[in-house]
Coordinates of C-alpha atoms in Angstrom, one line a residue:
Chain A
M1 CA 260.8 82.6 95.6
H2 CA 258.9 82.8 92.3
R3 CA 260.9 80.2 90.4
V4 CA 258.1 78.3 88.9
K5 CA 257.1 79.8 85.5
L6 CA 254.1 82.2 85.4
H7 CA 251.8 80.1 83.2
R8 CA 252.4 77.0 85.4
Q9 CA 251.5 79.0 88.4
I10 CA 248.3 80.3 86.7
L11 CA 247.3 76.7 85.7
T12 CA 247.9 75.4 89.2
L13 CA 245.9 78.2 90.7
I14 CA 243.0 77.7 88.3
K15 CA 243.0 74.0 89.1
K16 CA 242.9 74.9 92.8
D17 CA 239.9 77.2 92.4
I18 CA 238.1 74.6 90.3
S19 CA 238.6 71.8 92.8
L20 CA 237.6 74.1 95.7
E21 CA 234.4 75.0 93.8
Y22 CA 233.8 71.3 93.1
K23 CA 234.2 70.4 96.7
S24 CA 231.6 73.0 97.8
L25 CA 229.1 72.9 95.0
E26 CA 226.5 74.8 97.1
S27 CA 228.1 78.2 96.2
L28 CA 227.8 77.4 92.5
A29 CA 224.3 76.2 93.0
G30 CA 223.6 79.4 94.9
M31 CA 224.7 81.5 91.9
V32 CA 222.5 79.6 89.5
L33 CA 219.6 79.8 91.9
F34 CA 220.0 83.6 92.2
L35 CA 219.9 83.7 88.4
L36 CA 216.7 81.6 88.3
A37 CA 215.1 83.7 91.0
T38 CA 215.8 87.0 89.4
V39 CA 214.6 85.8 86.0
Y40 CA 211.5 84.4 87.5
T41 CA 210.9 87.8 89.2
C42 CA 211.1 89.3 85.7
F43 CA 208.6 86.7 84.4
L44 CA 206.2 87.6 87.3
T45 CA 206.4 91.3 86.6
F46 CA 206.7 91.3 82.7
K47 CA 204.9 88.0 81.7
K48 CA 206.1 88.4 78.0
M49 CA 208.9 90.6 76.7
P50 CA 207.4 93.6 74.9
T51 CA 210.5 94.4 72.7
A52 CA 214.0 93.2 72.0
E53 CA 215.3 96.4 73.7
V54 CA 213.7 95.6 77.0
W55 CA 214.8 92.0 76.7
N56 CA 218.4 93.2 76.1
A57 CA 218.4 95.7 79.0
L58 CA 217.0 93.2 81.5
F59 CA 219.4 90.5 80.4
W60 CA 222.4 92.7 81.0
I61 CA 221.2 94.0 84.3
I62 CA 220.6 90.5 85.5
I63 CA 224.0 89.3 84.2
I64 CA 225.7 92.2 86.0
F65 CA 224.1 91.4 89.3
S66 CA 224.8 87.7 88.9
G67 CA 228.4 88.7 88.3
F68 CA 228.5 90.7 91.5
N69 CA 227.0 87.7 93.3
A70 CA 229.5 85.2 91.8
I71 CA 232.7 87.2 91.9
S72 CA 232.4 89.2 95.1
G73 CA 233.6 86.3 97.2
S74 CA 236.5 85.6 94.9
F75 CA 239.2 86.3 97.5
K76 CA 237.5 84.8 100.5
N77 CA 240.0 81.9 100.5
E78 CA 243.0 84.1 100.3
T79 CA 242.7 85.9 103.7
G80 CA 244.5 85.5 107.0
G81 CA 247.0 82.6 107.2
K82 CA 246.3 81.4 103.7
H83 CA 247.3 84.9 102.4
F84 CA 250.7 84.5 104.0
Y85 CA 251.1 81.0 102.7
L86 CA 250.3 82.1 99.2
Y87 CA 252.3 85.3 99.5
F88 CA 255.6 83.3 99.9
L89 CA 254.6 80.7 97.3
I90 CA 253.3 82.5 94.2
N91 CA 253.6 85.5 92.1
P92 CA 250.7 88.0 92.6
K93 CA 250.5 88.5 88.9
A94 CA 249.9 84.8 88.4
L95 CA 247.2 85.0 91.1
I96 CA 245.3 87.9 89.5
L97 CA 245.5 86.4 86.0
A98 CA 244.3 83.0 87.3
K99 CA 241.4 84.6 89.2
I100 CA 240.4 86.6 86.1
I101 CA 240.5 83.6 83.8
Y102 CA 238.6 81.4 86.3
N103 CA 236.0 84.1 87.0
S104 CA 235.4 84.8 83.3
F105 CA 234.7 81.1 82.7
L106 CA 232.3 81.2 85.7
M107 CA 230.7 84.3 84.2
L108 CA 230.4 82.8 80.8
T109 CA 228.7 79.7 82.2
L110 CA 226.3 81.8 84.2
S111 CA 225.4 84.0 81.2
I112 CA 224.8 80.9 79.0
I113 CA 222.6 79.5 81.8
G114 CA 221.0 82.9 82.0
L115 CA 220.3 83.0 78.3
A116 CA 218.6 79.5 78.5
V117 CA 216.5 80.5 81.5
F118 CA 215.5 83.7 79.8
A119 CA 214.4 81.8 76.7
L120 CA 212.5 79.3 78.9
F121 CA 210.5 81.8 81.0
L122 CA 210.3 85.0 78.9
G123 CA 209.7 83.4 75.5
T124 CA 211.8 83.1 72.4
N125 CA 209.9 85.7 70.2
V126 CA 212.7 88.3 70.6
L127 CA 215.3 85.7 69.6
E128 CA 213.9 85.0 66.2
D129 CA 216.4 87.1 64.2
I130 CA 219.4 86.5 66.5
N131 CA 222.8 86.0 65.0
F132 CA 223.9 83.4 67.6
L133 CA 227.6 83.4 66.8
S134 CA 227.8 87.2 67.1
F135 CA 225.8 87.2 70.3
F136 CA 228.1 84.5 71.8
I137 CA 231.3 86.4 70.9
G138 CA 229.8 89.4 72.8
L139 CA 229.0 87.2 75.7
V140 CA 232.5 85.8 75.9
L141 CA 234.1 89.3 75.7
T142 CA 231.7 90.8 78.2
S143 CA 232.3 87.9 80.6
L144 CA 236.1 88.6 80.4
G145 CA 235.7 92.3 81.0
L146 CA 233.2 91.9 83.8
S147 CA 235.5 89.4 85.6
G148 CA 238.5 91.7 85.0
I149 CA 236.8 94.6 86.8
L150 CA 234.9 92.7 89.5
T151 CA 238.0 90.6 90.4
I152 CA 240.2 93.6 91.2
I153 CA 237.2 95.2 93.0
S154 CA 236.6 92.1 95.1
A155 CA 240.4 92.1 95.9
I156 CA 239.9 95.6 97.2
A157 CA 236.8 94.8 99.1
S158 CA 238.3 91.6 100.6
Q159 CA 240.6 93.9 102.7
L160 CA 237.6 95.7 104.2
D161 CA 235.4 94.7 107.1
F162 CA 232.1 95.8 105.6
K163 CA 232.0 94.0 102.3
G164 CA 228.4 93.6 101.4
G165 CA 227.3 97.0 100.2
I166 CA 230.5 98.5 99.3
I167 CA 231.3 96.2 96.4
A168 CA 228.3 97.4 94.4
V169 CA 229.1 101.1 95.2
L170 CA 232.7 100.6 94.0
G171 CA 232.1 98.3 91.1
L172 CA 228.9 99.5 89.4
P173 CA 230.2 102.9 88.1
L174 CA 233.4 101.2 86.8
L175 CA 231.2 98.9 84.7
F176 CA 229.4 101.7 82.9
P177 CA 231.7 101.8 79.8
L178 CA 231.7 98.0 79.5
I179 CA 227.9 97.7 79.9
L180 CA 227.2 100.5 77.4
I181 CA 229.3 98.9 74.7
S182 CA 228.2 95.3 75.2
Q183 CA 224.5 96.3 75.5
K184 CA 224.8 98.2 72.1
Y185 CA 226.7 95.3 70.6
S186 CA 224.2 92.6 71.6
A187 CA 221.3 94.8 70.6
Q188 CA 222.8 94.6 67.1
A189 CA 223.4 90.9 67.4
L190 CA 219.8 90.4 68.5
S191 CA 218.6 92.0 65.3
G192 CA 220.8 89.7 63.2
V193 CA 223.9 91.7 62.5
S194 CA 227.0 89.5 62.2
A195 CA 230.2 90.0 64.2
S196 CA 232.1 91.4 61.2
G197 CA 229.2 93.9 60.6
N198 CA 229.5 95.0 64.2
M199 CA 233.3 95.6 64.1
N200 CA 233.2 99.0 65.8
F201 CA 231.7 97.7 69.0
L202 CA 233.7 94.5 68.9
L203 CA 236.9 96.4 68.7
G204 CA 235.7 98.6 71.6
L205 CA 235.0 95.6 73.7
L206 CA 238.4 94.1 72.9
T207 CA 240.2 97.4 73.7
L208 CA 238.3 97.8 77.0
N209 CA 239.1 94.2 78.0
V210 CA 242.8 94.7 77.3
A211 CA 242.8 98.0 79.3
V212 CA 241.0 96.4 82.2
I213 CA 243.2 93.3 82.4
T214 CA 246.4 95.4 82.1
L215 CA 245.3 97.7 84.9
S216 CA 244.4 94.8 87.2
Y217 CA 247.7 93.1 86.3
V218 CA 249.7 96.2 87.1
L219 CA 247.8 97.3 90.2
F220 CA 247.1 94.0 92.0
P221 CA 250.6 93.4 93.3
Y222 CA 250.3 96.6 95.3
L223 CA 247.2 95.3 97.0
W224 CA 248.7 91.9 97.6
R225 CA 251.8 93.3 99.5
Q226 CA 250.0 94.2 102.7
Chain B
M1 CA 253.9 137.8 98.7
A2 CA 256.3 136.9 96.0
K3 CA 255.4 133.2 96.0
N4 CA 251.7 133.9 96.2
W5 CA 251.4 135.9 93.0
W6 CA 249.6 133.0 91.2
K7 CA 246.7 133.2 93.7
I8 CA 246.3 136.9 93.0
V9 CA 246.3 136.2 89.3
G10 CA 243.6 133.5 89.8
A11 CA 241.4 135.8 92.0
I12 CA 241.7 138.7 89.5
L13 CA 240.8 136.4 86.6
V14 CA 237.7 135.0 88.4
I15 CA 236.5 138.4 89.4
Y16 CA 237.0 139.8 85.9
A17 CA 235.2 136.9 84.3
T18 CA 232.3 136.9 86.8
A19 CA 231.9 140.7 86.5
F20 CA 231.9 140.7 82.7
S21 CA 229.6 137.6 82.5
F22 CA 226.9 139.4 84.5
L23 CA 227.4 143.1 83.5
R24 CA 227.8 143.1 79.7
P25 CA 224.7 143.1 77.5
L26 CA 223.8 140.7 74.7
E27 CA 223.8 141.7 71.1
P28 CA 220.4 142.7 69.7
G29 CA 218.4 140.0 68.0
I30 CA 214.8 138.8 67.3
I31 CA 213.3 136.4 69.8
Q32 CA 210.0 135.4 68.0
T33 CA 207.1 136.5 65.9
D34 CA 203.4 135.9 66.9
K35 CA 202.7 134.0 63.7
T36 CA 204.8 131.3 62.0
E37 CA 202.6 130.9 59.0
L38 CA 201.7 133.5 56.4
V39 CA 199.1 133.4 53.6
L40 CA 199.2 135.0 50.1
G41 CA 198.3 138.6 50.0
Q42 CA 198.2 141.0 53.0
N43 CA 199.5 139.8 56.4
T44 CA 200.1 141.5 59.7
F45 CA 202.4 140.2 62.4
S46 CA 204.1 141.4 65.5
V47 CA 207.8 140.9 66.4
T48 CA 209.4 140.5 69.8
G49 CA 213.0 141.7 69.7
Y50 CA 215.8 141.6 72.2
N51 CA 217.8 144.8 73.0
S52 CA 216.4 145.9 69.6
H53 CA 215.8 149.7 70.3
F54 CA 212.7 149.9 68.1
V55 CA 211.5 153.2 69.7
D56 CA 214.9 154.8 70.3
Y57 CA 215.8 154.5 66.6
S58 CA 212.3 154.4 65.1
S59 CA 213.2 156.8 62.2
S60 CA 215.7 154.3 60.7
L61 CA 213.8 151.1 61.4
Q62 CA 213.1 149.0 58.4
G63 CA 212.7 145.4 57.5
F64 CA 212.2 142.7 54.9
L65 CA 211.5 139.0 54.4
R66 CA 214.4 137.3 52.6
V67 CA 213.2 135.1 49.7
D68 CA 216.6 134.1 48.4
S69 CA 220.1 135.6 48.3
L70 CA 219.0 138.4 46.0
R71 CA 215.2 139.0 46.4
A72 CA 213.3 140.3 49.4
L73 CA 209.8 141.4 50.3
P74 CA 209.7 144.9 52.0
L75 CA 207.8 145.3 55.3
T76 CA 205.6 148.2 56.3
I77 CA 205.7 149.4 59.9
L78 CA 202.2 149.5 61.4
D79 CA 202.9 150.2 65.0
I80 CA 205.9 150.5 67.4
K81 CA 204.7 149.6 70.9
D82 CA 208.0 149.7 72.8
N83 CA 211.7 149.0 72.3
V84 CA 211.2 145.3 71.9
H85 CA 207.7 145.0 70.4
A86 CA 206.6 146.2 66.9
E87 CA 203.9 145.4 64.3
F88 CA 204.5 145.0 60.6
S89 CA 202.6 144.1 57.5
V90 CA 203.8 142.4 54.3
N91 CA 202.2 141.6 51.0
I92 CA 203.0 138.1 49.7
P93 CA 202.7 137.8 45.9
A94 CA 201.0 134.9 44.1
D95 CA 204.1 133.9 42.2
I96 CA 206.3 133.3 45.3
D97 CA 208.5 130.2 44.7
K98 CA 209.8 129.7 48.2
T99 CA 207.9 128.4 51.2
V100 CA 210.3 129.4 54.0
L101 CA 211.3 133.0 54.6
D102 CA 213.8 134.7 56.9
L103 CA 212.9 137.9 58.8
F104 CA 215.4 140.8 58.7
L105 CA 215.1 144.1 60.7
S106 CA 217.6 146.9 60.9
N107 CA 218.0 150.3 62.4
D108 CA 221.1 152.6 62.9
R109 CA 221.8 151.3 66.4
T110 CA 221.4 147.5 65.9
G111 CA 222.3 147.0 62.3
S112 CA 220.8 143.9 60.6
I113 CA 219.2 141.4 63.0
F114 CA 217.4 138.4 61.8
L115 CA 215.3 135.4 62.7
P116 CA 216.1 132.4 60.4
A117 CA 213.1 130.5 58.9
A118 CA 210.7 132.8 60.6
F119 CA 207.7 132.1 58.4
R120 CA 206.3 129.4 56.3
I121 CA 204.1 130.3 53.4
D122 CA 200.7 128.5 52.9
Q123 CA 200.1 128.9 49.2
S124 CA 196.6 127.5 49.3
K125 CA 195.2 130.3 51.4
G126 CA 194.7 134.0 51.0
N127 CA 193.8 136.2 48.1
P128 CA 196.9 137.9 46.5
A129 CA 196.3 141.5 45.6
A130 CA 198.2 143.3 42.8
S131 CA 201.7 142.1 42.1
N132 CA 204.3 143.0 44.6
E133 CA 207.7 144.4 43.6
Y134 CA 210.7 142.5 45.1
T135 CA 213.5 144.6 46.6
N136 CA 217.2 143.8 46.9
V137 CA 218.6 142.1 50.0
A138 CA 220.7 144.6 51.8
F139 CA 222.5 144.4 55.1
S140 CA 223.5 147.3 57.3
S141 CA 225.9 147.5 60.3
G142 CA 224.9 149.3 63.5
E143 CA 226.8 151.3 66.0
E144 CA 230.1 149.8 67.3
I145 CA 229.5 148.6 70.9
S146 CA 232.7 147.8 72.8
F147 CA 231.7 144.5 74.3
E148 CA 228.5 142.4 73.8
F149 CA 227.9 138.7 74.2
P150 CA 226.5 137.0 71.1
F151 CA 222.7 136.6 70.8
Q152 CA 221.7 133.0 70.2
L153 CA 218.2 131.7 69.7
R154 CA 217.0 129.2 72.4
I155 CA 219.6 130.1 75.0
F156 CA 219.5 133.9 75.0
D157 CA 220.9 135.3 78.3
T158 CA 221.9 131.9 79.6
I159 CA 224.9 132.1 77.3
R160 CA 226.6 133.8 80.2
N161 CA 226.5 130.4 82.0
L162 CA 229.2 129.2 79.6
N163 CA 231.8 131.1 81.6
F164 CA 230.8 129.1 84.8
H165 CA 229.6 125.7 83.6
V166 CA 232.5 124.8 81.3
P167 CA 235.4 126.0 83.6
M168 CA 234.0 123.8 86.4
W169 CA 234.6 120.7 84.3
F170 CA 238.0 121.8 83.2
T171 CA 239.0 122.4 86.8
M172 CA 237.6 119.0 87.7
F173 CA 239.7 117.3 85.0
V174 CA 242.9 119.1 86.2
L175 CA 242.3 118.1 89.8
M176 CA 241.5 114.5 88.8
G177 CA 244.7 114.4 86.8
L178 CA 246.5 115.8 89.9
S179 CA 244.9 113.1 92.0
L180 CA 246.0 110.4 89.6
W181 CA 249.5 111.7 89.6
Y182 CA 249.8 111.6 93.4
S183 CA 248.2 108.2 93.6
I184 CA 250.8 106.8 91.2
R185 CA 253.6 108.5 93.2
Y186 CA 252.2 107.1 96.4
L187 CA 252.3 103.5 95.1
N188 CA 255.9 104.1 94.0
S189 CA 257.2 105.8 97.1
D190 CA 254.9 104.9 100.1
K191 CA 255.1 108.4 101.4
I192 CA 251.9 109.3 103.2
E193 CA 251.9 113.0 102.0
Y194 CA 251.2 111.8 98.5
D195 CA 248.2 109.9 99.7
L196 CA 246.9 113.0 101.5
K197 CA 247.5 115.1 98.3
A198 CA 245.6 112.6 96.2
A199 CA 242.7 112.6 98.7
S200 CA 242.6 116.5 98.9
S201 CA 242.6 117.0 95.1
A202 CA 239.9 114.3 94.7
K203 CA 237.8 116.1 97.3
V204 CA 238.1 119.5 95.5
A205 CA 237.4 117.7 92.2
L206 CA 234.2 116.3 93.7
I207 CA 233.1 119.8 94.7
F208 CA 233.8 121.2 91.2
C209 CA 232.0 118.2 89.7
S210 CA 228.9 119.0 91.8
L211 CA 229.1 122.6 90.7
G212 CA 229.4 121.5 87.1
L213 CA 226.4 119.3 87.5
I214 CA 224.3 122.0 89.1
T215 CA 225.1 124.7 86.5
G216 CA 224.7 122.2 83.7
S217 CA 221.4 120.9 85.0
I218 CA 219.9 124.4 85.3
W219 CA 221.1 125.3 81.8
A220 CA 219.8 122.0 80.3
R221 CA 216.4 122.8 81.8
F222 CA 216.3 126.1 80.0
A223 CA 217.8 125.2 76.7
W224 CA 216.6 121.6 76.2
G225 CA 213.6 121.4 78.5
D226 CA 214.9 118.7 80.9
W227 CA 217.1 118.6 84.0
W228 CA 218.9 115.5 82.7
T229 CA 219.1 114.3 79.1
T230 CA 220.6 111.3 77.3
D231 CA 224.0 112.6 76.2
A232 CA 227.5 111.1 76.1
K233 CA 228.9 114.0 78.1
L234 CA 226.3 113.5 80.8
N235 CA 227.2 109.9 81.2
G236 CA 230.8 111.0 81.8
A237 CA 229.6 113.6 84.3
A238 CA 227.6 110.9 86.2
V239 CA 230.4 108.4 86.3
S240 CA 232.9 111.0 87.5
F241 CA 230.6 112.0 90.3
L242 CA 229.8 108.4 91.3
L243 CA 233.5 107.3 91.2
L244 CA 234.8 110.3 93.2
A245 CA 232.1 109.7 95.8
A246 CA 232.8 106.0 95.9
Y247 CA 236.5 106.8 96.4
F248 CA 235.7 108.7 99.6
I249 CA 233.4 105.9 100.9
L250 CA 236.2 103.5 100.3
R251 CA 238.7 105.7 102.2
K252 CA 236.2 106.0 105.1
S253 CA 235.5 102.3 105.3
A254 CA 239.2 101.4 105.1
E255 CA 240.2 104.0 107.7
D256 CA 241.6 101.6 110.3
K257 CA 243.4 99.3 107.9
P258 CA 247.2 99.2 107.6
N259 CA 247.2 99.5 103.8
K260 CA 244.3 102.0 103.5
A261 CA 246.3 104.4 101.4
K262 CA 247.3 101.6 99.0
I263 CA 243.7 100.4 98.5
A264 CA 242.6 104.0 97.9
A265 CA 245.4 104.7 95.4
V266 CA 244.6 101.5 93.4
Y267 CA 240.9 102.3 93.2
N268 CA 241.7 105.9 92.3
I269 CA 243.9 104.9 89.3
L270 CA 241.3 102.3 88.2
S271 CA 238.5 104.8 88.3
F272 CA 240.4 107.5 86.5
F273 CA 241.0 105.2 83.5
M274 CA 237.4 104.0 83.4
T275 CA 236.2 107.6 83.5
M276 CA 238.5 108.4 80.6
A277 CA 237.2 105.4 78.7
L278 CA 233.7 106.6 79.1
I279 CA 234.3 110.3 78.2
M280 CA 237.0 110.1 75.6
V281 CA 236.6 106.7 73.8
L282 CA 233.0 105.8 73.9
P283 CA 231.4 108.8 72.2
R284 CA 233.8 108.4 69.3
L285 CA 233.1 104.7 69.1
T286 CA 229.3 104.7 69.3
G287 CA 229.0 108.0 67.5
A288 CA 226.4 109.0 70.1
A289 CA 224.7 112.2 69.3
S290 CA 225.4 114.9 71.9
L291 CA 223.3 118.0 72.5
H292 CA 226.4 119.9 73.5
P293 CA 227.9 122.4 71.1
G294 CA 230.4 121.2 68.5
E295 CA 228.4 118.0 68.0
D296 CA 225.4 117.2 65.8
G297 CA 221.9 118.2 66.3
N298 CA 222.3 121.4 68.2
P299 CA 221.2 124.5 66.3
A300 CA 221.8 126.8 69.2
F301 CA 225.6 126.8 69.0
S302 CA 227.0 124.9 66.1
S303 CA 227.1 127.7 63.6
Y304 CA 229.7 129.6 65.5
D305 CA 230.8 128.1 68.7
L306 CA 232.7 130.9 70.3
D307 CA 232.9 134.4 69.0
S308 CA 235.8 136.7 69.8
N309 CA 234.0 138.6 72.6
L310 CA 233.0 135.4 74.3
R311 CA 236.6 134.1 74.1
M312 CA 237.8 137.3 75.9
V313 CA 235.8 136.2 79.0
F314 CA 235.7 132.4 78.5
Y315 CA 239.5 131.8 78.5
P316 CA 240.3 133.9 81.5
A317 CA 237.3 132.3 83.3
C318 CA 238.8 128.8 82.6
A319 CA 242.3 129.8 83.7
G320 CA 241.0 131.6 86.8
W321 CA 238.8 128.7 88.0
I322 CA 241.6 126.2 87.4
I323 CA 244.0 128.3 89.5
T324 CA 241.3 128.8 92.2
G325 CA 240.7 125.0 92.2
I326 CA 244.4 124.4 92.8
W327 CA 244.5 127.0 95.5
I328 CA 241.6 125.4 97.3
Y329 CA 243.3 122.0 96.9
N330 CA 246.5 123.5 98.4
L331 CA 244.6 124.8 101.4
H332 CA 242.8 121.5 101.9
Y333 CA 246.0 119.5 101.7
R334 CA 247.7 121.7 104.3
I335 CA 244.8 121.4 106.7
S336 CA 244.6 117.6 106.3
N337 CA 248.4 117.4 106.7
L338 CA 248.2 119.3 110.0
K339 CA 245.4 117.0 111.2
N340 CA 247.5 114.0 110.2
T341 CA 250.7 115.0 112.0
R342 CA 248.8 116.0 115.2
S343 CA 247.0 112.7 115.6

């Protein structure tokens, strides 16, 4: 059955997801529009950002909910007949890794767009001291962790009938550790601390990502074998 | 009977711990004084004690303000109103070289009781009279009382809550560990009894989590002034509650699915490790200050966390509540197993 090597399977699956996304661009456009709409809501209510702390908190809350919006439908193409087709064709471990990698790139794209939209509407006065490299590293690692947790949660939710509300209930508490670290890390980056000066949180983010991806990797095959 | 001995042990331990927690008195101590600032020269102030037996042992009552480890200023007793209220006067000399003084009182029953940093001296006010002789700092020990809880400023009688609040969390951790263990076993064996066991232990863990939250919240209101505070341990409590509750929502909404038990087991394992990440790893990583004892910034407990009297009740309380939790889990599992086989 699984004769093709794991990394070839992963690459093929990522390519499949990208071409599917490209074919129906409206879902990607929907995610970006959601981001725009939420940031504009913030602009309407806040006008200008009072402090960097408020900016940071709002930014991460919006990124989390964009993540839910983007990743919750992650397994919508792997149900019913397609599930059986893929079941005999690929290794579930390749599928979960491919989904996590694809979703983390999606999350990273969304958070970069989010950063740009934030700067556009809410002003750049809190970004004056930012250490951009350090902030970007935090963005990459948080995208990876977010997609690691949300992908396995969307795999769980894809097997339920009532998907809408439950994914937030299941996913949000699991995100607490990740959000706590990345919010603290990026608060430091916003005030100009470099990545090497912020090693404590950086290592925490890395460890958490490794733990999350290992757990997803080990647990997903049990969900896949219906 | 022979195989149920552990239930009897658990019940006895819980009854013993509960009875001792409520029935034994606190050690004597000083709660507060009506003034916190003294001027040079003659001062009068009144003291509120706790279990301090001012009237019962009035003949041996004496006190002093400690200046440093050797010198003290003697107090004169003006009036003893009742067992816990008394008025004193003190003469502060002009040549005093300390601004913060500790208050010490003693009688034959209580021994030395004290209020640290009771007074600040305002050296710009007052008119010092004739020079005052310093006396020596001397401590005395009172009567030996068989069992008293330690007296701690700020928390006073609520120290008894330690024997309820903390065992709730220990029991929750044991039951969460049990739930994790059965979820893993279910994934490896596909036996439905393990799924039922995981669900039962998670449900009892949720009950103990709620009890821990309620007892903690009431205690926090008394000791720290708020029902909820920013604290690493409270984040852990919140996330355990939310994840356990979400586990049951997941079970309920997957009820008619063929692989319901598998979904639940996967989520349970995931949530256990995330809870552990939040409770064990994060506080060490971020160095977040905690109000809980053993951490920084908590004068109420940090000097001596548990004294030997407290330990004699605290450890049995923990053991007793853990055994009781496992007992409740056992009953719950048997009921759900019966329901499952009947349907």
